[in-house]
Short mmCIF file of C-alpha atoms in Angstrom, two decimals:
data_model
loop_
_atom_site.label_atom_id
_atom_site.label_comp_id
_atom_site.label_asym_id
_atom_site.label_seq_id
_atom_site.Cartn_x
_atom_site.Cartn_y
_atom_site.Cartn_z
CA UNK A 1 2.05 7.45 11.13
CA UNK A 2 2.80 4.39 8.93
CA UNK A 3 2.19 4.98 5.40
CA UNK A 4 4.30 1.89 3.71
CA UNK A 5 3.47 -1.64 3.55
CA UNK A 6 6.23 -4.83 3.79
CA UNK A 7 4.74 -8.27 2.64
CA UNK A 8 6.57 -11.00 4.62
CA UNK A 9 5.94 -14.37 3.24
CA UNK A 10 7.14 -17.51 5.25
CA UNK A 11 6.69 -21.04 3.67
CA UNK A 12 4.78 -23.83 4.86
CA UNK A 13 6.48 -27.11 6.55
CA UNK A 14 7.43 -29.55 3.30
CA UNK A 15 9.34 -32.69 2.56
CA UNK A 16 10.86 -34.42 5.89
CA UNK A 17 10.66 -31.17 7.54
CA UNK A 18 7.57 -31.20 10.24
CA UNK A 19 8.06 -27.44 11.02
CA UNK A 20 9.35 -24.55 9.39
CA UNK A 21 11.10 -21.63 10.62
CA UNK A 22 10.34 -19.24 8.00
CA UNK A 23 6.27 -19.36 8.66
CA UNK A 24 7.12 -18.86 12.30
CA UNK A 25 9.10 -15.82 11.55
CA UNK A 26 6.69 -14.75 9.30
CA UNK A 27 3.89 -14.64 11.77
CA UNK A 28 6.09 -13.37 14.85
CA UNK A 29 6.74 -10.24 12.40
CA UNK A 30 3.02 -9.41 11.45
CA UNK A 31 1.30 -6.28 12.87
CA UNK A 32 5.10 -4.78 13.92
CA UNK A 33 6.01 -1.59 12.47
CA UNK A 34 9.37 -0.90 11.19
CA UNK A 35 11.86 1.84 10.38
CA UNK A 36 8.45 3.99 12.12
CA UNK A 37 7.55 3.94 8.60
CA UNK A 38 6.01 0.62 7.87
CA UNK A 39 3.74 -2.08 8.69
CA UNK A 40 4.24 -5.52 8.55
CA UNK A 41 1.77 -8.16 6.99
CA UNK A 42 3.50 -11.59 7.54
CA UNK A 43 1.59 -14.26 5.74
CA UNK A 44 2.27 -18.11 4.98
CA UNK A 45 2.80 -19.44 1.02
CA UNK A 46 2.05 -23.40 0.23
CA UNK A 47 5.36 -25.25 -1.10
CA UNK A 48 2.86 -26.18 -4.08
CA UNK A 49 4.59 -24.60 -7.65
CA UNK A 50 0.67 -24.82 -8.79
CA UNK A 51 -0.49 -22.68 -6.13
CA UNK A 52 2.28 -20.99 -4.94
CA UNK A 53 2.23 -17.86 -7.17
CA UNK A 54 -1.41 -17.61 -7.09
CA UNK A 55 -1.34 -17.02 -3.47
CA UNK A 56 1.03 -14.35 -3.66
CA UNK A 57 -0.48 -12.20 -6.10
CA UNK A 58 -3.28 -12.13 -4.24
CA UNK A 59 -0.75 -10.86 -1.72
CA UNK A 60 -0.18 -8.37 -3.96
CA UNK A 61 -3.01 -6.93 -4.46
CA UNK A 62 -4.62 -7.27 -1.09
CA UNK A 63 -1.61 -4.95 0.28
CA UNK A 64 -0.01 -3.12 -2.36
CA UNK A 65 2.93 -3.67 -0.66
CA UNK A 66 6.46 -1.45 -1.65
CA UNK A 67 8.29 -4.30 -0.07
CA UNK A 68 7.93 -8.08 -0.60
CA UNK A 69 10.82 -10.12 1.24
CA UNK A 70 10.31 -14.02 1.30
CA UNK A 71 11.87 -16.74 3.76
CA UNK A 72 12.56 -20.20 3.54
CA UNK A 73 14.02 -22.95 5.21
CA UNK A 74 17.99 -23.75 3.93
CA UNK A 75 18.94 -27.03 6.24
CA UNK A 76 22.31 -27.20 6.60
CA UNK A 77 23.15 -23.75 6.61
CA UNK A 78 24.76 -21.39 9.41
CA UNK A 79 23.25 -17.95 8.74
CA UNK A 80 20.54 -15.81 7.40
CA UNK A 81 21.47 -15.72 3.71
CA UNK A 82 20.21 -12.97 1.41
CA UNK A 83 19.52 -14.18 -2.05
CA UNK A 84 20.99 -11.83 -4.64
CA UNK A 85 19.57 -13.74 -8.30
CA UNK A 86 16.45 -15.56 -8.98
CA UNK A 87 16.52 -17.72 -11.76
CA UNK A 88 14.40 -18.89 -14.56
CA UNK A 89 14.53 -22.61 -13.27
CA UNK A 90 12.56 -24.96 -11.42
CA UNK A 91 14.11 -28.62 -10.80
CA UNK A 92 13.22 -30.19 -7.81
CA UNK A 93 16.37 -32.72 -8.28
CA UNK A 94 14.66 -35.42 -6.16
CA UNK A 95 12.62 -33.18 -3.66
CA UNK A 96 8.92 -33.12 -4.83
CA UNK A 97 6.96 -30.10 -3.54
CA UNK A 98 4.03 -30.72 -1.36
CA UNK A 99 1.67 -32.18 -4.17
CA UNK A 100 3.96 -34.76 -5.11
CA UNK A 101 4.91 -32.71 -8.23
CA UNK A 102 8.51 -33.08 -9.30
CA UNK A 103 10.01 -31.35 -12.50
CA UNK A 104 13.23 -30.86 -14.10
CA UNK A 105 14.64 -27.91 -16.21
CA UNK A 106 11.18 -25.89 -16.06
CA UNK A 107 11.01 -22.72 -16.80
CA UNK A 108 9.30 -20.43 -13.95
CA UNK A 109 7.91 -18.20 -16.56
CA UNK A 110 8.29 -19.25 -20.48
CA UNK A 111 8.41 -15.63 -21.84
CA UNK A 112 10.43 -14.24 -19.14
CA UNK A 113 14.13 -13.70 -18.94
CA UNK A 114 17.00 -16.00 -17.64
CA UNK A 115 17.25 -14.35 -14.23
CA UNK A 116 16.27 -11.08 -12.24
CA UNK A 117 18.11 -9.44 -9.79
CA UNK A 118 16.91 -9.11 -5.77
CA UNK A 119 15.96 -4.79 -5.46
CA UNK A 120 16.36 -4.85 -1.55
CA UNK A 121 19.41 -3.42 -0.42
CA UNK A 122 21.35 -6.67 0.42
CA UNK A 123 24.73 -5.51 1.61
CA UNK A 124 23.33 -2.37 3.71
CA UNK A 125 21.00 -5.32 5.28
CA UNK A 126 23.90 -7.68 5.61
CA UNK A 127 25.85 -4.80 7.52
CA UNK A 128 22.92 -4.29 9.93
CA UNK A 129 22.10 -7.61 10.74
CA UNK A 130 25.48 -8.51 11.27
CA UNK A 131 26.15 -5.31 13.68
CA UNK A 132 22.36 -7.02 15.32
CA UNK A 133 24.66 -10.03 16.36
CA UNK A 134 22.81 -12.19 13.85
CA UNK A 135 25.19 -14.55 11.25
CA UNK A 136 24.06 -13.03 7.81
CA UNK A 137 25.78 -13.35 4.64
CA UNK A 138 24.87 -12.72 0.93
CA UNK A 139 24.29 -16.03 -1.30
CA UNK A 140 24.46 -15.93 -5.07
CA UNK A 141 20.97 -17.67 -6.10
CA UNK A 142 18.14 -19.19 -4.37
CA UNK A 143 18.52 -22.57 -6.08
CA UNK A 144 15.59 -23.81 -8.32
CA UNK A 145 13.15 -25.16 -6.15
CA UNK A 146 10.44 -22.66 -4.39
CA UNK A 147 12.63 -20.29 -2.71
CA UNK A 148 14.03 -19.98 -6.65
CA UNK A 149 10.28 -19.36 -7.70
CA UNK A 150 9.39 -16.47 -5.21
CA UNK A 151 12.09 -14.76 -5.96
CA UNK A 152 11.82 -14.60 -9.91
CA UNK A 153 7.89 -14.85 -9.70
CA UNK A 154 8.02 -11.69 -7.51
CA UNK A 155 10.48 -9.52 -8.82
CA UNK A 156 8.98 -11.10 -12.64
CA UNK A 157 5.21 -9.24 -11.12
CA UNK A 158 7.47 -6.20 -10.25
CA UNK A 159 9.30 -5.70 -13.58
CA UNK A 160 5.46 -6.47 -15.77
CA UNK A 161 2.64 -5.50 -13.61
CA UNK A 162 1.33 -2.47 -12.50
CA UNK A 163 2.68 -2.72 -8.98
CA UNK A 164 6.10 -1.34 -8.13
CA UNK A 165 7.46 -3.15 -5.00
CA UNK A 166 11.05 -4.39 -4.12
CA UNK A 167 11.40 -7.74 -3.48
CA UNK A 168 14.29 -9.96 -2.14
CA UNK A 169 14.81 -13.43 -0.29
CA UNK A 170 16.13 -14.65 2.65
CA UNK A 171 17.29 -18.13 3.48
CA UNK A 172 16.78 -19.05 7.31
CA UNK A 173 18.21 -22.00 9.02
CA UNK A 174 16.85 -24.55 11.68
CA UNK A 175 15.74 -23.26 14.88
CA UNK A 176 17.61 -24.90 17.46
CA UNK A 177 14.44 -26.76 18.25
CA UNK A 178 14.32 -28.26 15.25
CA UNK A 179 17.71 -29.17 14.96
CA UNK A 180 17.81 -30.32 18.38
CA UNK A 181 15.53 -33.08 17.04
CA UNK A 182 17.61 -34.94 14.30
CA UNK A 183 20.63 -36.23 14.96
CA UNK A 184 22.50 -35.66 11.92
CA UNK A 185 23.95 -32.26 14.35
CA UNK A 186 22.61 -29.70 11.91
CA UNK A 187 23.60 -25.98 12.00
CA UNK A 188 20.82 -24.09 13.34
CA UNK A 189 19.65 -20.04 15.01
CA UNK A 190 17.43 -19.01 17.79
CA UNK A 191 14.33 -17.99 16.47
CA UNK A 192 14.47 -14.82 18.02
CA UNK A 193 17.86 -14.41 16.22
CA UNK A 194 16.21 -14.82 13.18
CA UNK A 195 13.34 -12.54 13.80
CA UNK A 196 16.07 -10.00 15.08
CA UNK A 197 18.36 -10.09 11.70
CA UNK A 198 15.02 -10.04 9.39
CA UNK A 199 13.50 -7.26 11.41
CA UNK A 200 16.76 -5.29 11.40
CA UNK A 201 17.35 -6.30 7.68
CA UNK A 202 14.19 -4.66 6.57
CA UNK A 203 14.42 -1.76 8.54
CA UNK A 204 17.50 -0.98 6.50
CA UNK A 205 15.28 -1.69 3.00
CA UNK A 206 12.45 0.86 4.26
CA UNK A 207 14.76 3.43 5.21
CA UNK A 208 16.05 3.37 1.67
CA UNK A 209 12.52 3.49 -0.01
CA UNK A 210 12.48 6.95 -1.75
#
């Protein structure tokens, strides 16, 4: 019987980007059980700062969830990348979110502190999506756009509310569909790759619940 709950959140296409392969993740991974322990909700978030963090406390407290583990799209990049540091940042730095709205040298919360630490077990994950065949490494910080603000906004709830969850990110790259459709020869994974190394990544972060 499942008694714990993992909140997968995959974002929505933004920018020049007409798909994204963190929302298809996302909803390939809802309804699985993992680790025999643990049900999967996978839901899509809005690349909107306004809206974004509204969405996923309700999240929150439609599942209770002891897990939270975001994905987003990181063109250019090889491998699954697990995001060790949010940061109290948002700067766009050219890139506007999917309202138009750019900013520079935000704050994600204006009483909170500089940064917060990812509470999944990153290098345990690392180790088992790697021995899953998938190209995973860790990455120091999520950047400062929306990937940036799940991370802090999430592990911000975690640290002040009165939910206790762990909460991490992961970076995806293109599918090979996707890439196969620019010509600019970006890296890119096989979705099923991708579902593979996430699936086998949070298997790892369940097993350690206590």
């Amino acid at each position: 019987m499942t008694t714990r709950t993992v909140l997968v959140t995959g974002y929505e296409p933004f920018g020049e980007f007409e798909t994204n392969p963190a929302r298809r993740i996302a909803r390939e991974l809802d309804g699985e059980t993992v680790a025999d322990a643990a049900t999967v909700v996978g839901r899509e978030l809005p690349v909107v700062f306004d809206r974004m963090e509204s969405e996923l406390e309700g999240y929150l407290e439609e599942y209770d969830p002891d897990i939270v583990c975001g994905l987003g799209l990181a063109a250019g990049r090889a491998t699954l990348s697990l995001e060790r540091v949010g940061i109290n940042l948002r700067d766009t730095a050219g890139v506007p979110d999917n309202d138009d709205c750019e900013v520079t040298d935000d704050p994600v919360d204006v009483e909170g502190p500089n940064a917060y630490f990812a509470t999944l077990p990153l290098r345990e994950m690392k180790s088992a999506m790697r021995a899953a065949d998938v190209p995973t490494t860790l990455s120091t910080d999520a950047g400062t756009h929306l990937c940036n603000d799940f991370l802090y906004a999430a592990r911000h709830r975690a640290e002040t509310g009165d939910r206790e969850f762990r909460a991490g990110f992961v970076h995806v790259p293109f599918a090979h569909a996707d890439a196969a459709e620019r010509d600019e020869g970006e890296p890119s994974m096989a979705l099923e790759a991708m579902a593979r190394g996430t699936r086998e990544g949070l298997t790892v972060a369940v097993e350690g619940l206590e």
